[in-house]
PDB file of C-alpha atoms in Angstrom:
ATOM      1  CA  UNK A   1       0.000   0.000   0.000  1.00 43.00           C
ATOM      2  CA  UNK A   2       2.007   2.582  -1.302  1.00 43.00           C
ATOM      3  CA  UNK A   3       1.694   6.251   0.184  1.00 52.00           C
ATOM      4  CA  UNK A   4       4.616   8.493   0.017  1.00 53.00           C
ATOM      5  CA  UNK A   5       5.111  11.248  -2.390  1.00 53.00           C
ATOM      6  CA  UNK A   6       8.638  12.719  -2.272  1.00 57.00           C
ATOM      7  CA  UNK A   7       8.934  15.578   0.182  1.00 51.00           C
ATOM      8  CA  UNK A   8      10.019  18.099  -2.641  1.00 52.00           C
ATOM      9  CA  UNK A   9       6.668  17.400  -4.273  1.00 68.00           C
ATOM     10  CA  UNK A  10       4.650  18.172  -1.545  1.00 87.00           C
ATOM     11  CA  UNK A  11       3.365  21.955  -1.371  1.00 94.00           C
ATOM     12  CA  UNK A  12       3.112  21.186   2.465  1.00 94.00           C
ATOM     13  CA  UNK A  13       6.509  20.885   2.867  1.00 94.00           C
ATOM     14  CA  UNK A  14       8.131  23.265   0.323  1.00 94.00           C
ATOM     15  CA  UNK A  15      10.339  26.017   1.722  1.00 95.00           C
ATOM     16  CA  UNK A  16       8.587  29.488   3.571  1.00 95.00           C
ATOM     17  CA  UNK A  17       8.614  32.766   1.006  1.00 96.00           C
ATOM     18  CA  UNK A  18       9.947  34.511   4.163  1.00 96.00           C
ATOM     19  CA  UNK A  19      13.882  33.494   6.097  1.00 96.00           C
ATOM     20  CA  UNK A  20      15.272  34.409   9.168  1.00 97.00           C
ATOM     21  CA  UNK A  21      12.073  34.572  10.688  1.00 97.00           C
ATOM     22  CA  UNK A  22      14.078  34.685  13.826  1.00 97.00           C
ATOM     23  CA  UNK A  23      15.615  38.467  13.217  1.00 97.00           C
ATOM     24  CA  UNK A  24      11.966  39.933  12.680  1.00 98.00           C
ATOM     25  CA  UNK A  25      10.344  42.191  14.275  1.00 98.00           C
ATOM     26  CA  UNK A  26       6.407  40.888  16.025  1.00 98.00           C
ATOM     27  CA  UNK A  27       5.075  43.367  13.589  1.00 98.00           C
ATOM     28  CA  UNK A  28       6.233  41.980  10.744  1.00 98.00           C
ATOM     29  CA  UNK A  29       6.067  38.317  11.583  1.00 98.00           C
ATOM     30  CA  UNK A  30       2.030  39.156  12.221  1.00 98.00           C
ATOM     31  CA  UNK A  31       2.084  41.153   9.132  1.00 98.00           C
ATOM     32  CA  UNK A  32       3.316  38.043   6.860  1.00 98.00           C
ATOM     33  CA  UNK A  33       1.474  35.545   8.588  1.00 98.00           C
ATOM     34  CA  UNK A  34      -1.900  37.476   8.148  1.00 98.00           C
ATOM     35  CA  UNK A  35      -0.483  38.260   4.035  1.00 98.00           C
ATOM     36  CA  UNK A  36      -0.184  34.030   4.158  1.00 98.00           C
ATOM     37  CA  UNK A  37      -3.411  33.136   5.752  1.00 98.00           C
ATOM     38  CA  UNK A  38      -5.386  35.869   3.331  1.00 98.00           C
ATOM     39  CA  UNK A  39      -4.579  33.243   0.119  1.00 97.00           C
ATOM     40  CA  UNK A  40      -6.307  30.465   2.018  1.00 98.00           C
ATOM     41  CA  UNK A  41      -9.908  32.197   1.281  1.00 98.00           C
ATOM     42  CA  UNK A  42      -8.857  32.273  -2.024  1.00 98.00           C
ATOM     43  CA  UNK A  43      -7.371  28.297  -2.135  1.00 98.00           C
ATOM     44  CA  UNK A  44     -11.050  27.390  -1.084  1.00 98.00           C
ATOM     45  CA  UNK A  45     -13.292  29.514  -3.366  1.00 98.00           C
ATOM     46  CA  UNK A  46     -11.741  27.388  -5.889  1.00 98.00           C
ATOM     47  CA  UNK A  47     -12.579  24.053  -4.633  1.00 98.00           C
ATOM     48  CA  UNK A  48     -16.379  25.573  -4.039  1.00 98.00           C
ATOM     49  CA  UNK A  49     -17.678  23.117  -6.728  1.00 98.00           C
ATOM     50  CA  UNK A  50     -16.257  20.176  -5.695  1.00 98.00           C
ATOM     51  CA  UNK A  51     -17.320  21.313  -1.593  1.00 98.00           C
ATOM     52  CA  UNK A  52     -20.810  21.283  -3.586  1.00 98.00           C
ATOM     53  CA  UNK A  53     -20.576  17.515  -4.848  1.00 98.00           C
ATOM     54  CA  UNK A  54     -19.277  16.289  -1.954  1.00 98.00           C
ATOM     55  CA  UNK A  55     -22.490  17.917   0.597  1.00 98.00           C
ATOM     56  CA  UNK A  56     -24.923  16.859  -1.663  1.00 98.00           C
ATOM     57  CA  UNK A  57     -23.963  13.379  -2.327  1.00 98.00           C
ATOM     58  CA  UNK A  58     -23.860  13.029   1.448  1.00 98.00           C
ATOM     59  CA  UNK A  59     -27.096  14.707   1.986  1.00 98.00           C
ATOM     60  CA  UNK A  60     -29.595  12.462   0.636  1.00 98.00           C
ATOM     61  CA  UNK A  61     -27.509   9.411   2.624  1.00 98.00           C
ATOM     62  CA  UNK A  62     -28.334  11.593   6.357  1.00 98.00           C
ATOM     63  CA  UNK A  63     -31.366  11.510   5.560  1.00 97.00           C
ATOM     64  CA  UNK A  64     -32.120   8.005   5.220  1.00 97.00           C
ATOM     65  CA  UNK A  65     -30.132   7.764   8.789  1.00 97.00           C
ATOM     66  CA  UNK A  66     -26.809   7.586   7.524  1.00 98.00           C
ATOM     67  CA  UNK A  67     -23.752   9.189   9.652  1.00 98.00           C
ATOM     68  CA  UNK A  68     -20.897  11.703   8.775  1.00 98.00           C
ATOM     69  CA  UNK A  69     -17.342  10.503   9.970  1.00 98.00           C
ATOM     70  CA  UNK A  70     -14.635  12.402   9.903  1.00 98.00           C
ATOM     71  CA  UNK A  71     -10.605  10.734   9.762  1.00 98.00           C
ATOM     72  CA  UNK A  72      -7.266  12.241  10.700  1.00 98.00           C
ATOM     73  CA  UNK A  73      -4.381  12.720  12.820  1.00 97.00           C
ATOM     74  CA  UNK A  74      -2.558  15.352  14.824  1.00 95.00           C
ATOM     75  CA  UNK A  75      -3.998  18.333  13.444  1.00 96.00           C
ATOM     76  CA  UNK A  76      -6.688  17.314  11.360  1.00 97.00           C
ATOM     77  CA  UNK A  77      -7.894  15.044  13.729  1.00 97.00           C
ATOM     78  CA  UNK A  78      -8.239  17.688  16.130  1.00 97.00           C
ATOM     79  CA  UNK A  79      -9.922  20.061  13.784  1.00 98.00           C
ATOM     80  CA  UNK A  80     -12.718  16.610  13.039  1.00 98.00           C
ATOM     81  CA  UNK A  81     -13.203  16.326  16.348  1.00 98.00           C
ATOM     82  CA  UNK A  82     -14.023  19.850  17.042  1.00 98.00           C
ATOM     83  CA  UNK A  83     -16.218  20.391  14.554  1.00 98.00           C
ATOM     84  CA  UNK A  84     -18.002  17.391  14.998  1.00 98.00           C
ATOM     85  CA  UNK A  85     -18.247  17.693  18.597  1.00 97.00           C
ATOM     86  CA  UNK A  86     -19.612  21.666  17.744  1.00 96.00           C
ATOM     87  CA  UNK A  87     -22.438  20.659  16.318  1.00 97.00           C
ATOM     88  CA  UNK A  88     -25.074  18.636  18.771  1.00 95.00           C
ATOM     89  CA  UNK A  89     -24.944  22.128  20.627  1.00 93.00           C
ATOM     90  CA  UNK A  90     -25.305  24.388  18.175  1.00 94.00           C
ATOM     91  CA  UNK A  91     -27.836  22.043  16.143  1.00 94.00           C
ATOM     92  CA  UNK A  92     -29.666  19.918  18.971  1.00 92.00           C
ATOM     93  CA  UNK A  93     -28.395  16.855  16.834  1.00 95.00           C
ATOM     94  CA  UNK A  94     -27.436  13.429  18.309  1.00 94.00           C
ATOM     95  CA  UNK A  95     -23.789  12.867  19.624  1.00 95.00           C
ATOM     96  CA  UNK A  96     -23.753  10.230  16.436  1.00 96.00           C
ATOM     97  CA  UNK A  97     -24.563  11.894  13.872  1.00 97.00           C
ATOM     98  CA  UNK A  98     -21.514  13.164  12.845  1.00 98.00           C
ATOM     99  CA  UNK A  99     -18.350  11.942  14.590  1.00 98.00           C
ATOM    100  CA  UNK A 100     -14.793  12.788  14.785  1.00 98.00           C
ATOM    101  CA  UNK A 101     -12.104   9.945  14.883  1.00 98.00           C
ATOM    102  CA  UNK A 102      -8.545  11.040  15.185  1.00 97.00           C
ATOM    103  CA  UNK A 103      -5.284   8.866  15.572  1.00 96.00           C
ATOM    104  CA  UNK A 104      -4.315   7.582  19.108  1.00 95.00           C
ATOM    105  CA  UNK A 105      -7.747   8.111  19.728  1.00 94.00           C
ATOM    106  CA  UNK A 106      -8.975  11.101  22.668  1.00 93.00           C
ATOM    107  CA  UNK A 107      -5.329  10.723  24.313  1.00 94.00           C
ATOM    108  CA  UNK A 108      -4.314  12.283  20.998  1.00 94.00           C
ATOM    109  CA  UNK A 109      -6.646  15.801  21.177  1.00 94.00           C
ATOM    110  CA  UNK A 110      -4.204  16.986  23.707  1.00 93.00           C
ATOM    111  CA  UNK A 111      -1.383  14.986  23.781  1.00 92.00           C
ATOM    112  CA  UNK A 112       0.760  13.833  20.186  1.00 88.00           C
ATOM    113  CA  UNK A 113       0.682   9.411  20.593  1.00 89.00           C
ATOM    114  CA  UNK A 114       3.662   8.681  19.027  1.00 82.00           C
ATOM    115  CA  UNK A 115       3.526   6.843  15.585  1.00 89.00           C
ATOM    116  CA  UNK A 116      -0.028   6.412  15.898  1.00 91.00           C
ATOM    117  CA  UNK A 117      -0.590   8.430  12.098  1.00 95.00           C
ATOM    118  CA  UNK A 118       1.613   5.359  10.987  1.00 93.00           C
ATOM    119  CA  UNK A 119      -0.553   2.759  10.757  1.00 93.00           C
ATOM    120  CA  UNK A 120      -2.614   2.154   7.949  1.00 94.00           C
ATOM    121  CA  UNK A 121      -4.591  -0.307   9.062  1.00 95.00           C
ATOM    122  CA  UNK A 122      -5.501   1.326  12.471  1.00 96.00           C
ATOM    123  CA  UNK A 123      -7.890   4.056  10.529  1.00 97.00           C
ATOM    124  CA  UNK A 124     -10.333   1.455   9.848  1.00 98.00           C
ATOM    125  CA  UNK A 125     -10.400  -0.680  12.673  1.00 97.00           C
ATOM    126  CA  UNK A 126     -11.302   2.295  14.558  1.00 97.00           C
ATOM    127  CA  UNK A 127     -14.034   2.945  12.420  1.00 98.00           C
ATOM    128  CA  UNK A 128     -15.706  -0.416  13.038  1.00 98.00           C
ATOM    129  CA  UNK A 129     -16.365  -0.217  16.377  1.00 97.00           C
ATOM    130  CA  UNK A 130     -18.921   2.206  15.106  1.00 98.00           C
ATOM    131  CA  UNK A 131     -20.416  -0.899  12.802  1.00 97.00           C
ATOM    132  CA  UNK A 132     -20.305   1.387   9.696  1.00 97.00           C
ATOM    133  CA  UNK A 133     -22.789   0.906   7.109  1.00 96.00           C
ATOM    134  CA  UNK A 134     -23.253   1.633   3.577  1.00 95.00           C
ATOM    135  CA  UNK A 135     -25.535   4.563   4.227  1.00 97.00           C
ATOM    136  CA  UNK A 136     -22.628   6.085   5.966  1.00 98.00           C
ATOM    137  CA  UNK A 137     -19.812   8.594   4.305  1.00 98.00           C
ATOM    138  CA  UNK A 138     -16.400   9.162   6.076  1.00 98.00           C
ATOM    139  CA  UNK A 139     -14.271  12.137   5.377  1.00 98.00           C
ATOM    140  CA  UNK A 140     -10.383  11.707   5.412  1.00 98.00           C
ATOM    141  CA  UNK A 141      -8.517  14.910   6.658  1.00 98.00           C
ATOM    142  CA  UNK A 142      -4.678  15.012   6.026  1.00 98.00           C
ATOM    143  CA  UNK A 143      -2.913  18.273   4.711  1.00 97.00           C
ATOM    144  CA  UNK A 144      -0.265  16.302   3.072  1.00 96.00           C
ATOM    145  CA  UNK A 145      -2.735  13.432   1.352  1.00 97.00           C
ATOM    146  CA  UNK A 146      -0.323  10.630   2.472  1.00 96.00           C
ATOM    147  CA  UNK A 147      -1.197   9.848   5.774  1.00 97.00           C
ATOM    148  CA  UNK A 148      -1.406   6.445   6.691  1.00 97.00           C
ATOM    149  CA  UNK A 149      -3.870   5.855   9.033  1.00 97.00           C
ATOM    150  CA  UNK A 150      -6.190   8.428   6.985  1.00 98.00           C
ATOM    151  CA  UNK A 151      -5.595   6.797   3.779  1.00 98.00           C
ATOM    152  CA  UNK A 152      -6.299   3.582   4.891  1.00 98.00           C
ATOM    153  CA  UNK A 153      -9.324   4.406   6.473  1.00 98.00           C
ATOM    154  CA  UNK A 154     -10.251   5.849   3.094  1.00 98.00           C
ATOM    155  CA  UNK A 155      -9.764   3.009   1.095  1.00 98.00           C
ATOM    156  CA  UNK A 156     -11.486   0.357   3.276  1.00 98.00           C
ATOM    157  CA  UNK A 157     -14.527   2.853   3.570  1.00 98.00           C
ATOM    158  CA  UNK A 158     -14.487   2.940   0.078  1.00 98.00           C
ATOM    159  CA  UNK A 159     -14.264  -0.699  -0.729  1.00 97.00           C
ATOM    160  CA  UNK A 160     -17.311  -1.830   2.012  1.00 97.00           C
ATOM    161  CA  UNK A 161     -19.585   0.961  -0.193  1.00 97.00           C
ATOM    162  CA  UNK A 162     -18.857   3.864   1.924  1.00 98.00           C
ATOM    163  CA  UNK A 163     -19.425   7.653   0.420  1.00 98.00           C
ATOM    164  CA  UNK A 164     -15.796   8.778   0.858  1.00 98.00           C
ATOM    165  CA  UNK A 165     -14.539  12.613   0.505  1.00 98.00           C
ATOM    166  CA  UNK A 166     -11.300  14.252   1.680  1.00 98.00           C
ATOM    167  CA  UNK A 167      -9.350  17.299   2.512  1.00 98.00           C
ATOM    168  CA  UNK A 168      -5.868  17.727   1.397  1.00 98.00           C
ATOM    169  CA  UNK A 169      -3.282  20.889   1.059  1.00 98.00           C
ATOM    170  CA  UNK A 170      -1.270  18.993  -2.233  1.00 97.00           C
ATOM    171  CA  UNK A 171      -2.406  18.181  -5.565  1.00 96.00           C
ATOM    172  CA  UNK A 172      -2.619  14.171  -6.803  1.00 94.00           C
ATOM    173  CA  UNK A 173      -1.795  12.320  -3.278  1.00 96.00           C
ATOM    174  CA  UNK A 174      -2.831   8.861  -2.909  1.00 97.00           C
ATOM    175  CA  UNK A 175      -5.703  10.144  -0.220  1.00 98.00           C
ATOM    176  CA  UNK A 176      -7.441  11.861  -3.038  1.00 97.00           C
ATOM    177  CA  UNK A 177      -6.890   9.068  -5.206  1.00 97.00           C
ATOM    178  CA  UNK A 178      -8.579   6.911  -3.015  1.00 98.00           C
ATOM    179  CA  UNK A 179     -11.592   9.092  -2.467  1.00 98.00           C
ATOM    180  CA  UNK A 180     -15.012   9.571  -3.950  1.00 98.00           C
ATOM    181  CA  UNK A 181     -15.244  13.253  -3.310  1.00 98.00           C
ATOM    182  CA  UNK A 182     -11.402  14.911  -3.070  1.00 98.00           C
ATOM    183  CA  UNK A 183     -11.149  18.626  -1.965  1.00 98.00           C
ATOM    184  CA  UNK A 184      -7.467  20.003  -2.673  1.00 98.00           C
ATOM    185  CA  UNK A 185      -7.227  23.177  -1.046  1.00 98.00           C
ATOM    186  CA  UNK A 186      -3.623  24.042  -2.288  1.00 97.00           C
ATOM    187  CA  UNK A 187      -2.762  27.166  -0.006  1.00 97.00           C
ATOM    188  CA  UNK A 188       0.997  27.426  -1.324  1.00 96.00           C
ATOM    189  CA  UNK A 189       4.226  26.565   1.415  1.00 96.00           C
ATOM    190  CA  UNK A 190       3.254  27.467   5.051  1.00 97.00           C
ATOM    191  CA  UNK A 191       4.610  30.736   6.586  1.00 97.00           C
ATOM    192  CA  UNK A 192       6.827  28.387   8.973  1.00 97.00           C
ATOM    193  CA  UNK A 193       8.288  25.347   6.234  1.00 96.00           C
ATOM    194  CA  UNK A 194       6.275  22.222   6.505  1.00 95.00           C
ATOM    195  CA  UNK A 195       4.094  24.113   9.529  1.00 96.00           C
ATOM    196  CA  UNK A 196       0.509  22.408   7.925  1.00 96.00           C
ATOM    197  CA  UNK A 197      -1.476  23.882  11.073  1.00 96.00           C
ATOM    198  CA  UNK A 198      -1.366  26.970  10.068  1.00 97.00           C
ATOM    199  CA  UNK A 199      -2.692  27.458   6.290  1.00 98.00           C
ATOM    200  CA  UNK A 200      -3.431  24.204   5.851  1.00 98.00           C
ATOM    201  CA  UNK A 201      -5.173  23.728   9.184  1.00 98.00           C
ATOM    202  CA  UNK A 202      -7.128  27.302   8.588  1.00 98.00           C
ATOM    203  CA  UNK A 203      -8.587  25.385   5.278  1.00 98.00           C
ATOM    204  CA  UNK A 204      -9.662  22.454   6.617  1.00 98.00           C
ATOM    205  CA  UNK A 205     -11.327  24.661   9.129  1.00 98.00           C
ATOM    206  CA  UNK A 206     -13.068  26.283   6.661  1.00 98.00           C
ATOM    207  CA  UNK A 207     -14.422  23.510   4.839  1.00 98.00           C
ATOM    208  CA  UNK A 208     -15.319  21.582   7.611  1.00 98.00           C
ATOM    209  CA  UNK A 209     -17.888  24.604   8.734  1.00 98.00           C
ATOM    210  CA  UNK A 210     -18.758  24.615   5.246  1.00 98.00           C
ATOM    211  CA  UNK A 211     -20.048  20.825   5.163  1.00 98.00           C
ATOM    212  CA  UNK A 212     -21.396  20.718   8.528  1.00 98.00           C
ATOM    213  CA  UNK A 213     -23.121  23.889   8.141  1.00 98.00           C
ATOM    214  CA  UNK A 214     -24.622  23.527   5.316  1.00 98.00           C
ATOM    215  CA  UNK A 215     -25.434  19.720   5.665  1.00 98.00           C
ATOM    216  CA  UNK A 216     -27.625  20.955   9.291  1.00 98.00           C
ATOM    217  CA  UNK A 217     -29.061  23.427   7.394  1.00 97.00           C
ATOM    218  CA  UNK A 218     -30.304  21.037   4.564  1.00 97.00           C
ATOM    219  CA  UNK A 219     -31.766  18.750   7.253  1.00 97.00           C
ATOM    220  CA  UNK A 220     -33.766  21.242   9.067  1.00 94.00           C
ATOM    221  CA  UNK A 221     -31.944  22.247  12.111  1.00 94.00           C
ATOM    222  CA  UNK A 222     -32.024  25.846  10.981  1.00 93.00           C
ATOM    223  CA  UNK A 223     -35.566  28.133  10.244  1.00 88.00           C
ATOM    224  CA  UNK A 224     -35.009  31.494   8.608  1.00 90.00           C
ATOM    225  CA  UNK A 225     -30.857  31.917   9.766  1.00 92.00           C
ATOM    226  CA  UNK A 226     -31.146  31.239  13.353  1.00 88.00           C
ATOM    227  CA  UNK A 227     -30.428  27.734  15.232  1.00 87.00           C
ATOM    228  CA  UNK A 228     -33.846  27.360  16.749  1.00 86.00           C
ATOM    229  CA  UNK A 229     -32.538  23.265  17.405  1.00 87.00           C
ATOM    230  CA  UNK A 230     -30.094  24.811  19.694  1.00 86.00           C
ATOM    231  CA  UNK A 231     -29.241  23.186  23.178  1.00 87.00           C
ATOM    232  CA  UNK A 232     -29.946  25.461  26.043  1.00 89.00           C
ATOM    233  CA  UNK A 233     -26.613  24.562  27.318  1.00 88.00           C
ATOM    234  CA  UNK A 234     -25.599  28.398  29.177  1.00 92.00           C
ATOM    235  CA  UNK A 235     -26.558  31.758  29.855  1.00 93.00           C
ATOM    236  CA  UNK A 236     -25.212  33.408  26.504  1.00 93.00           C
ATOM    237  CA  UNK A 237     -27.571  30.477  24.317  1.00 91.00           C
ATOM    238  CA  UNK A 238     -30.674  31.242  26.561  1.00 93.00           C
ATOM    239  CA  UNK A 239     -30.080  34.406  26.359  1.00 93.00           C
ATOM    240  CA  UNK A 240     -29.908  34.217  22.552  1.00 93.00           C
ATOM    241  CA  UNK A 241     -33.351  31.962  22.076  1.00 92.00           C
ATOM    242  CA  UNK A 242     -35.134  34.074  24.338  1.00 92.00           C
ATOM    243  CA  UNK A 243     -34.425  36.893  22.479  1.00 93.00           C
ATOM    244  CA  UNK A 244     -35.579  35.333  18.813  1.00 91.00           C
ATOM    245  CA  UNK A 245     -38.473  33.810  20.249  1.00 92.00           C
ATOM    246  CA  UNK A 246     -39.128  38.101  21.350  1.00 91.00           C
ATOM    247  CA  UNK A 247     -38.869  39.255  18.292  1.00 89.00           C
ATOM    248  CA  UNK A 248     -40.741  36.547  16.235  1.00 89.00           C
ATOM    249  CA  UNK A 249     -43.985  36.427  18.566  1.00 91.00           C
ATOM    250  CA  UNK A 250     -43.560  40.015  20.061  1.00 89.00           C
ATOM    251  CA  UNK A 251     -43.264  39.065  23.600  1.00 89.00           C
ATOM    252  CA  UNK A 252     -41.796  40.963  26.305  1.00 91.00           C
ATOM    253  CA  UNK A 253     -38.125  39.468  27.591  1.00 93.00           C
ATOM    254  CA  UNK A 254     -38.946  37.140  30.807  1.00 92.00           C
ATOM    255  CA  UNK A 255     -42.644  36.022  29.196  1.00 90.00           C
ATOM    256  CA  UNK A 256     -40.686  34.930  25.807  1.00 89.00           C
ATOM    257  CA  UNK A 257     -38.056  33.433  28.072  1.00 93.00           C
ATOM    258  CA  UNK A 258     -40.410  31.635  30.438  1.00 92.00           C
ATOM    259  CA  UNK A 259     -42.014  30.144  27.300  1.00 92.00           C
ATOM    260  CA  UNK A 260     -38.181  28.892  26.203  1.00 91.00           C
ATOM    261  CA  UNK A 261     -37.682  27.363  29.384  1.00 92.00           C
ATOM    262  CA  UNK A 262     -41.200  25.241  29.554  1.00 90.00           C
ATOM    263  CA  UNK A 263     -40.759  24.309  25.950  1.00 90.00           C
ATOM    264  CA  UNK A 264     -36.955  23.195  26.054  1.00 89.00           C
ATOM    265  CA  UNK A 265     -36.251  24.961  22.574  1.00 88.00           C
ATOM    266  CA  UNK A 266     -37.078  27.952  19.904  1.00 91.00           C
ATOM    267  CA  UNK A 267     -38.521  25.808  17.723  1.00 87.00           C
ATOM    268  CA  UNK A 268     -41.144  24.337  19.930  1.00 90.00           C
ATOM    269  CA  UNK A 269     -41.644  27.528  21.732  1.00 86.00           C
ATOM    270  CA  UNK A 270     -42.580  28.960  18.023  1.00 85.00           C
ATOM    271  CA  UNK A 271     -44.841  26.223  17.641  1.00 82.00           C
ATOM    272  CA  UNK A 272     -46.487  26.534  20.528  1.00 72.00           C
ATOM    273  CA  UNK A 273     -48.232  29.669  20.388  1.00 61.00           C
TER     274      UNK A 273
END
């Protein structure tokens, strides 16, 4: 299972634009990082129509019950995680809906598990203890598209009839060969040589909203542009629903928030009027 690409092909790992970062002032070390991470809005509005496949292929499979899975390590595991985790809260959707699965497993969110990105075969096996099925689609997250236990993953998702996508920083790598769906958000050499959590990371970011947003919001967790699914988790979110169930029924503050509190959500306290 061959996945290395020479390390002089890889835009992840070609040399900064900038030297002796060390002899620079703060100012200009912000200055050229913000120039840098500028290009990576740019790097994604070009891979808009293949973001576009890739959501609505997996659409139609949520709605029959499938689940979204995201794959990665270090970084891009992280970055799964989060935005997977993000999204029962913001959405009121099940923990399982969409799930992050990252290398090493939860050790690895804070601490780096040695060698763990290494082994191919470890992607999928981790996968099956969620018994995956073919309703299901899996996303594989790796800046440099050569990771291991991300391309595995891939290609044993893909063989047992899994949608498959992914998210890659370099052009052609054997992770996008493997997948369904590829996204190849090529933001150029990172500010800091071979650094992938910066513009790499900052795309993945941004695509990952852009799936997960837009796949809630095509399965009716959002009305109008507000998150009336929310979970009333704090102060600043009931704060927030009591204040568009005010201005959508015309209610004063603690009768609109009384009626969010009985009701457990917006949407329900909408319905009920």
């Amino acid at each position: 299972m061959a996945m290395s690409m020479d390390l002089e092909t890889r835009i992840t790992e070609q040399p900064s634009h900038y030297d002796h970062l060390e002899q620079m002032p703060v100012a200009e070390l912000l200055q050229h990082i913000n120039e840098e991470d500028a290009l990576v809005a740019k790097a994604v509005k070009r891979v808009l129509p293949q973001i576009t496949r890739l959501v609505e292929a997996i659409e139609p499979r949520m709605k029959r019950g499938g689940r979204l899975f995201y794959v990665g390590a270090g970084t891009s595991g992280r970055l799964g995680v989060l935005d997977a985790s993000e999204l029962p809260p913001t959405f009121g959707v099940p923990d399982n809906w969409v799930v992050g699965v990252i290398a090493g497993g939860d050790k690895a969110l804070r601490h780096a598990v040695e060698k763990a990105e290494d082994i191919a075969e470890q992607g999928w096996q981790d996968l099956l203890t969620y018994q995956p099925s073919e309703d299901d689609s899996v996303i594989g997250i790796a800046a440099s598209g050569t990771t291991p236990y991300v391309v595995g993953a891939i290609r044993e998702a893909k063989q047992h009839g899994l949608l498959t996508g992914c998210i890659t920083s370099n052009p052609h790598t054997p992770l996008a060969e493997a997948s369904d769906y590829p996204i190849e958000t090529i933001v150029g050499p990172e500010f800091v040589t071979g650094s992938s959590r910066m513009k790499s990371g900052t795309a993945q970011k941004m695509v990952l909203n852009m799936i997960s947003t837009s796949l809630m919001i095509r399965l009716g967790r959002v009305e109008g542009n507000r998150m009336v699914k929310m979970q009333l988790t704090n102060a600043k979110l009931i704060d927030r629903g009591t204040r568009m169930i005010q201005e959508s029924l015309g209610l004063d503050y603690e009768e609109a928030r009384q009626r969010l509190l009985t009701t457990g959500s917006v949407d329900k306290a909408l319905k009920n009027k």
